[in-house]
CSV table of C-alpha atoms and ligand atoms in Angstrom, one decimal:
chain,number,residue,atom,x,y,z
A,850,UNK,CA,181.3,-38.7,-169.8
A,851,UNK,CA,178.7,-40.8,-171.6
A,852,UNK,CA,175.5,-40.3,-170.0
A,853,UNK,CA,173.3,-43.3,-170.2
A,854,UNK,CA,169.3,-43.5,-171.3
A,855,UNK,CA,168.1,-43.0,-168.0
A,856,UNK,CA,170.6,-40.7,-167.1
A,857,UNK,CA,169.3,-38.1,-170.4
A,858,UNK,CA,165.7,-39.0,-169.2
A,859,UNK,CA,166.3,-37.2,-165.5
A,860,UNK,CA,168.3,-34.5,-167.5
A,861,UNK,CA,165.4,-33.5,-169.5
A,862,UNK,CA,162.9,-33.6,-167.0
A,863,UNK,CA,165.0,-31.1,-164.7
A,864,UNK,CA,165.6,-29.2,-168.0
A,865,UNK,CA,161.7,-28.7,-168.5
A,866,UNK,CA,160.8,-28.9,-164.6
A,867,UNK,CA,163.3,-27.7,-162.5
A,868,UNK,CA,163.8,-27.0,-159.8
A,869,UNK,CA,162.4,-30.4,-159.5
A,870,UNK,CA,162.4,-32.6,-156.3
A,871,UNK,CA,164.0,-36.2,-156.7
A,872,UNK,CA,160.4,-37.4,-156.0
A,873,UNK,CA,158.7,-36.1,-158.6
A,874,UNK,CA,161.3,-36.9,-161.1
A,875,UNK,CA,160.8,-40.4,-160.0
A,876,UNK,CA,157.2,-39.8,-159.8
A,877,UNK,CA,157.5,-38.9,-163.9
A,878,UNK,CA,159.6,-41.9,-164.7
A,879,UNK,CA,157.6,-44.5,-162.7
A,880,UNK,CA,160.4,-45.2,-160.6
A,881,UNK,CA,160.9,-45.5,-157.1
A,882,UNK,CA,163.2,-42.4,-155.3
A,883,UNK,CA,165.5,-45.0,-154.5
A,884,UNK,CA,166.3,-46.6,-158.3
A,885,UNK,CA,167.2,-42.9,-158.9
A,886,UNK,CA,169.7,-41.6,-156.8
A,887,UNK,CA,172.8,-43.2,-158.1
A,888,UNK,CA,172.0,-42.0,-161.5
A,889,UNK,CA,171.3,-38.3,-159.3
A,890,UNK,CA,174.6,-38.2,-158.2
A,891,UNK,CA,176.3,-38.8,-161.2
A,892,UNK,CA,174.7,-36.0,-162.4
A,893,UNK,CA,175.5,-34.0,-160.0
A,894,UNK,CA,178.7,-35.0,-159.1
A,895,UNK,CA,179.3,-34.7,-163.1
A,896,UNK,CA,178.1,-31.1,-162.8
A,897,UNK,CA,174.7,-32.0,-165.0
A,898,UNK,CA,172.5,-30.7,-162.1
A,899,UNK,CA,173.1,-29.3,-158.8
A,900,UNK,CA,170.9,-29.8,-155.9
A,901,UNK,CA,169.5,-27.4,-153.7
A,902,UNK,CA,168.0,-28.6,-150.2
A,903,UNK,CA,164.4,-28.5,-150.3
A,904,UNK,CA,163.7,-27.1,-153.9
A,905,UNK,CA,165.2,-29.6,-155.4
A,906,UNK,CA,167.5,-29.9,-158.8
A,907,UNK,CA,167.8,-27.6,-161.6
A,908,UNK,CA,170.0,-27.7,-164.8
A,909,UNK,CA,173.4,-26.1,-164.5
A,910,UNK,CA,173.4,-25.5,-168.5
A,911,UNK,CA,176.8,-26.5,-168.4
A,912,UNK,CA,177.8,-28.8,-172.2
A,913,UNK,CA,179.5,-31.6,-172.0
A,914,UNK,CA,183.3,-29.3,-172.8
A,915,UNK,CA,182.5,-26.7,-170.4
A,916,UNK,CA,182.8,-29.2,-167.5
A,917,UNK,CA,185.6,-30.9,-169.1
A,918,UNK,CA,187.3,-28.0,-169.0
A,919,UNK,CA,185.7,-27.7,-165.3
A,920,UNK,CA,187.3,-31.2,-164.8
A,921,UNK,CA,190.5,-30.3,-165.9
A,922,UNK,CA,191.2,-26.9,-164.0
A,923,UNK,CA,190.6,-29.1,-160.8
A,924,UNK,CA,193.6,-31.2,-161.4
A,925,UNK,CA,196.4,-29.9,-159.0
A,926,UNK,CA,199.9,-30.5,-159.1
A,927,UNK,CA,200.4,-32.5,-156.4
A,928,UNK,CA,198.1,-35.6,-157.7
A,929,UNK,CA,200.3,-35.9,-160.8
A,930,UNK,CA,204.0,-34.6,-159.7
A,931,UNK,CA,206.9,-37.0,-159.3
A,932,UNK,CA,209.9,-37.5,-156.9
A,933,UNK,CA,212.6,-34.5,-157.9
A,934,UNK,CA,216.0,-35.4,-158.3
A,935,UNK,CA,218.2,-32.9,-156.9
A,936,UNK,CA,222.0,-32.4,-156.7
A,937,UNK,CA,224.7,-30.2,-155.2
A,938,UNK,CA,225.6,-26.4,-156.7
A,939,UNK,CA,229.3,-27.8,-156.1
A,940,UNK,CA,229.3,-31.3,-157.5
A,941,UNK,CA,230.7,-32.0,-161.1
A,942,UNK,CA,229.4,-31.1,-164.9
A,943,UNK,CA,230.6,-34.8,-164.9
A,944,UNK,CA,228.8,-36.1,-162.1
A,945,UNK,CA,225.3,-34.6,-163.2
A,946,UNK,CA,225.5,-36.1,-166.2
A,947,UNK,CA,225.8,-39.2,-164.4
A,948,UNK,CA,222.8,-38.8,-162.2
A,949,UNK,CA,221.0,-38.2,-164.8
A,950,UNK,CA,221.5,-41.3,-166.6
A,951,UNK,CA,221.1,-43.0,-163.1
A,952,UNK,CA,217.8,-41.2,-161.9
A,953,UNK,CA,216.3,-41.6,-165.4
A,954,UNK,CA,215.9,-38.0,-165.6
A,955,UNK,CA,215.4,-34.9,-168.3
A,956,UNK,CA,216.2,-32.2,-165.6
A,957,UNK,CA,218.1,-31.8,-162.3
A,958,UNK,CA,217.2,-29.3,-159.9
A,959,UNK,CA,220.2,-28.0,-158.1
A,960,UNK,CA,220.4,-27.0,-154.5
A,961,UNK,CA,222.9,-25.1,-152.3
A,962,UNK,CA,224.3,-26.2,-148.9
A,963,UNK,CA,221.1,-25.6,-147.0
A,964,UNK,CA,218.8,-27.7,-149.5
A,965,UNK,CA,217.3,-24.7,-151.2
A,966,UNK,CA,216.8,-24.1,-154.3
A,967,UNK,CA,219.9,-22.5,-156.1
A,968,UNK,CA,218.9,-23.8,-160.6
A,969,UNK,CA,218.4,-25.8,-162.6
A,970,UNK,CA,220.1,-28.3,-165.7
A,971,UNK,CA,218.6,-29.8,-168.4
A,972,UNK,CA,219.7,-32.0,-170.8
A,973,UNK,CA,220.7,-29.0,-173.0
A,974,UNK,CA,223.2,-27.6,-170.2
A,975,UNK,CA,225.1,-30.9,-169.9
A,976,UNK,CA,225.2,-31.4,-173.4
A,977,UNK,CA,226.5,-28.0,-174.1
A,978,UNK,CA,229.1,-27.8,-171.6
A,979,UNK,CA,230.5,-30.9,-173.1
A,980,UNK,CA,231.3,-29.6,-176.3
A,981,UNK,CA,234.2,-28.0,-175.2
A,982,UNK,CA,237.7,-29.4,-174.2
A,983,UNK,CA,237.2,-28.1,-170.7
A,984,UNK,CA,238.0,-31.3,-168.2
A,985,UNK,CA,233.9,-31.9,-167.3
A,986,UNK,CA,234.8,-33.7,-163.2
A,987,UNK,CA,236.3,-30.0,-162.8
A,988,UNK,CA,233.7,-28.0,-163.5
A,989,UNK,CA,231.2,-27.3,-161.0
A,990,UNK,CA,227.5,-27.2,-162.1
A,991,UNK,CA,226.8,-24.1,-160.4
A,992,UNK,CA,228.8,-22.5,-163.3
A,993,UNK,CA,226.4,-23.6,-166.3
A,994,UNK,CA,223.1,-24.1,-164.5
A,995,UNK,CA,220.6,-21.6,-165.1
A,996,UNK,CA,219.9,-19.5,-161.6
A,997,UNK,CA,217.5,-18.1,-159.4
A,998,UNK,CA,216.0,-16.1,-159.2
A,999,UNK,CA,215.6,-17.1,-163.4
A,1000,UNK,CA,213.7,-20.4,-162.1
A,1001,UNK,CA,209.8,-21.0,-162.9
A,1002,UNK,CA,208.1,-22.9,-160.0
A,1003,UNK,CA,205.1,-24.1,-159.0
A,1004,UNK,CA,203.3,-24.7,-156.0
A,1005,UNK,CA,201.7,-27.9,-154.9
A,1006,UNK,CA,197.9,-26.4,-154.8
A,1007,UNK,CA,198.4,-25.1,-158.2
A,1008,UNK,CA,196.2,-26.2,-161.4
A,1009,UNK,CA,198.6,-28.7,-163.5
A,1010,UNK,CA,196.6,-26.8,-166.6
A,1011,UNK,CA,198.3,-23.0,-165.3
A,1012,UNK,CA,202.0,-25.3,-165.0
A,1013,UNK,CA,201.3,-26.4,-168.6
A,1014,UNK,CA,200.8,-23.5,-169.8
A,1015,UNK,CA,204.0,-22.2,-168.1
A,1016,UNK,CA,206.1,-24.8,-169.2
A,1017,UNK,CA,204.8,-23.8,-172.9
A,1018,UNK,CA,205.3,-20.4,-172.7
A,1019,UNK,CA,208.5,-20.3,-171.5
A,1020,UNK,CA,209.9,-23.3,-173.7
A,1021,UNK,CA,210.9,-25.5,-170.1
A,1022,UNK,CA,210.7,-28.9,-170.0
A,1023,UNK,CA,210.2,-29.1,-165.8
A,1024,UNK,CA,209.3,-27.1,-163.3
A,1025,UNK,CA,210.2,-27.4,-159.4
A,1026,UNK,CA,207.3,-28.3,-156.9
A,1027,UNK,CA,208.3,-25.9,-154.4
A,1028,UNK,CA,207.6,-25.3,-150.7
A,1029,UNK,CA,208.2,-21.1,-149.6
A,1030,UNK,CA,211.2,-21.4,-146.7
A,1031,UNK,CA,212.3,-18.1,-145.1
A,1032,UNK,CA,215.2,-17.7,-147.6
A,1033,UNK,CA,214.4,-19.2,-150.3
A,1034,UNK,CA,212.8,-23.0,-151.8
A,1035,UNK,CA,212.8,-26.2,-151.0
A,1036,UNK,CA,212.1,-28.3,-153.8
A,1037,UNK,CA,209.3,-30.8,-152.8
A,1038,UNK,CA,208.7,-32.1,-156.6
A,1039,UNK,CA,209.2,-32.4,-160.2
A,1040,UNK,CA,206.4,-31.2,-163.2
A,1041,UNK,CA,207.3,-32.5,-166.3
A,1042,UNK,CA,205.5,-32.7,-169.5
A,1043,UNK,CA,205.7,-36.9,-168.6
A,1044,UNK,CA,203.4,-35.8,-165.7
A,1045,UNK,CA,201.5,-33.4,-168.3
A,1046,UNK,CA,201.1,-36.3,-170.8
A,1047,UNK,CA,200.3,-38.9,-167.8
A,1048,UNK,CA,197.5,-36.3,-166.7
A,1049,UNK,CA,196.1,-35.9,-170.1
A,1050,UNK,CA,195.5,-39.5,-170.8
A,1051,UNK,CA,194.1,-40.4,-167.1
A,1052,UNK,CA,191.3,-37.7,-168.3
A,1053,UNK,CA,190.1,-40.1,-171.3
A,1054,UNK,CA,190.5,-43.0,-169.2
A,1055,UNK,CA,188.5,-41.9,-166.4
A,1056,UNK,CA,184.7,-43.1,-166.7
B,2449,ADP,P1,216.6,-28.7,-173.0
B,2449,ADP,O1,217.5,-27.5,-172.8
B,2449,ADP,O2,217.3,-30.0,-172.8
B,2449,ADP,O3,215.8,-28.6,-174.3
B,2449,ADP,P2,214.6,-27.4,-171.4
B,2449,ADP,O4,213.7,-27.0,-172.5
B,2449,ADP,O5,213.8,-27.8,-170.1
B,2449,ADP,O6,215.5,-28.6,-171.8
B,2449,ADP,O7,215.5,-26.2,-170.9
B,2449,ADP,C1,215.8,-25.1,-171.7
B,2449,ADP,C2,216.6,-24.1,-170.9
B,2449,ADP,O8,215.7,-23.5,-169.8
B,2449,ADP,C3,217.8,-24.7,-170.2
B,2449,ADP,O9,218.9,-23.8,-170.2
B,2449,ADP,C4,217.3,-24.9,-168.7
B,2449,ADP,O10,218.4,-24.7,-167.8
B,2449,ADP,C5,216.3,-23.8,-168.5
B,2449,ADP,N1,215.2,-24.3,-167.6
B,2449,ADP,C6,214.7,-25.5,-167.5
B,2449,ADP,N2,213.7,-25.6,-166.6
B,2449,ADP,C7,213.6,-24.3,-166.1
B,2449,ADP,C8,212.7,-23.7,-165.1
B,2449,ADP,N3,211.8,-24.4,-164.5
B,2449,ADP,N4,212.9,-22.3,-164.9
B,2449,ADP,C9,213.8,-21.6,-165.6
B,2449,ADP,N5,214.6,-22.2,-166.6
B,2449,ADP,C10,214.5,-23.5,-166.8
């Protein structure tokens, strides 16, 4: 965030001052209390300066990359995740393949008869199970899907920097927004590195 003149003014004062009351950082810049507080809670809100009721504001000492990173550990899954697309552990290598041209989709998450969570194909799976001469509408996905419990998932309170990370480490395009049932997942979501990439440029854009 670029901070403006009178923004570095107030940032200064509480540096030298603080804890300062709003007044008498007005009462140094020959302002009124009121001209003041927007650029006060920017600052705070920003993370600048943190208020305290009746001593007033002191610096946090926090740089400018210290509460980016702040900024980006707050972003949760759930603001960036997408629809999932799911499909049957007994429909065809064939039909995947199709629904994933359909849905517009790098990975399917595949469920079992009682919606929960049973793997997951990615592009790779369908691909590879084509090579072979095997007939593809009789093969059923459950075969070449990888399994739980094999299956990296997330949660929707969880930071979309952790899930990054995760989906680096272990080489996955997508992870499964998930929701704990007794036995086993339901899959509430999709984290892809779209969703990643989506997240990362909303940070530049916001002001
Ligand atoms: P691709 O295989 O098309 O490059 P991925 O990198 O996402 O796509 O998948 C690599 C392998 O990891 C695949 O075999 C896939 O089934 C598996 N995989 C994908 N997502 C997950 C996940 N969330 N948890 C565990 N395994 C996964």
């Amino acid at each position: 965030m670029e901070l403006n003149k009178r923004q570095e003014q107030i940032l200064q004062i509480v540096k030298d001052y603080g804890p300062i009351t709003g007044e008498s950082i007005a009462e140094k810049l020959n302002l009124t209390r009121a001209t003041l507080r927007p650029d006060l809670a920017i600052l705070t809100m920003a993370g600048y300066l943190e208020a305290r009721p009746r001593v007033g504001y002191f610096y946090t000492g926090k740089t400018g990359k210290q509460l980016f990173a702040d900024k980006m550990k707050k972003m949760k899954v759930e603001d960036y995740q997408s629809i999932p697309v799911v499909v049957n552990e007994n429909v065809s290598v064939y039909d995947a393949i199709v629904t994933m041209f359909l849905e517009d989709v790098g990975t399917l998450f595949v469920v079992d008869d009682e919606s929960l969570l049973a793997g997951v194909l990615s592009r790779k799976d369908l691909l590879r199970a084509s090579l072979g001469k095997q007939e593809l509408t009789a093969i059923p996905v459950n075969i070449i899907m990888t399994r739980m419990p094999n299956i990296a998932v997330c949660y929707k309170d969880d930071s979309l920097i952790d899930v990054a990370e995760q989906l680096i480490e272990k080489q996955i395009d997508a992870m499964p927004v998930v929701r704990k049932r007794e036995k086993g997942y339901e899959v509430i979501g999709r984290i892809t590195k779209t969703n990643i990439t989506k997240a990362f440029v909303s940070l530049a854009k916001e002001d």
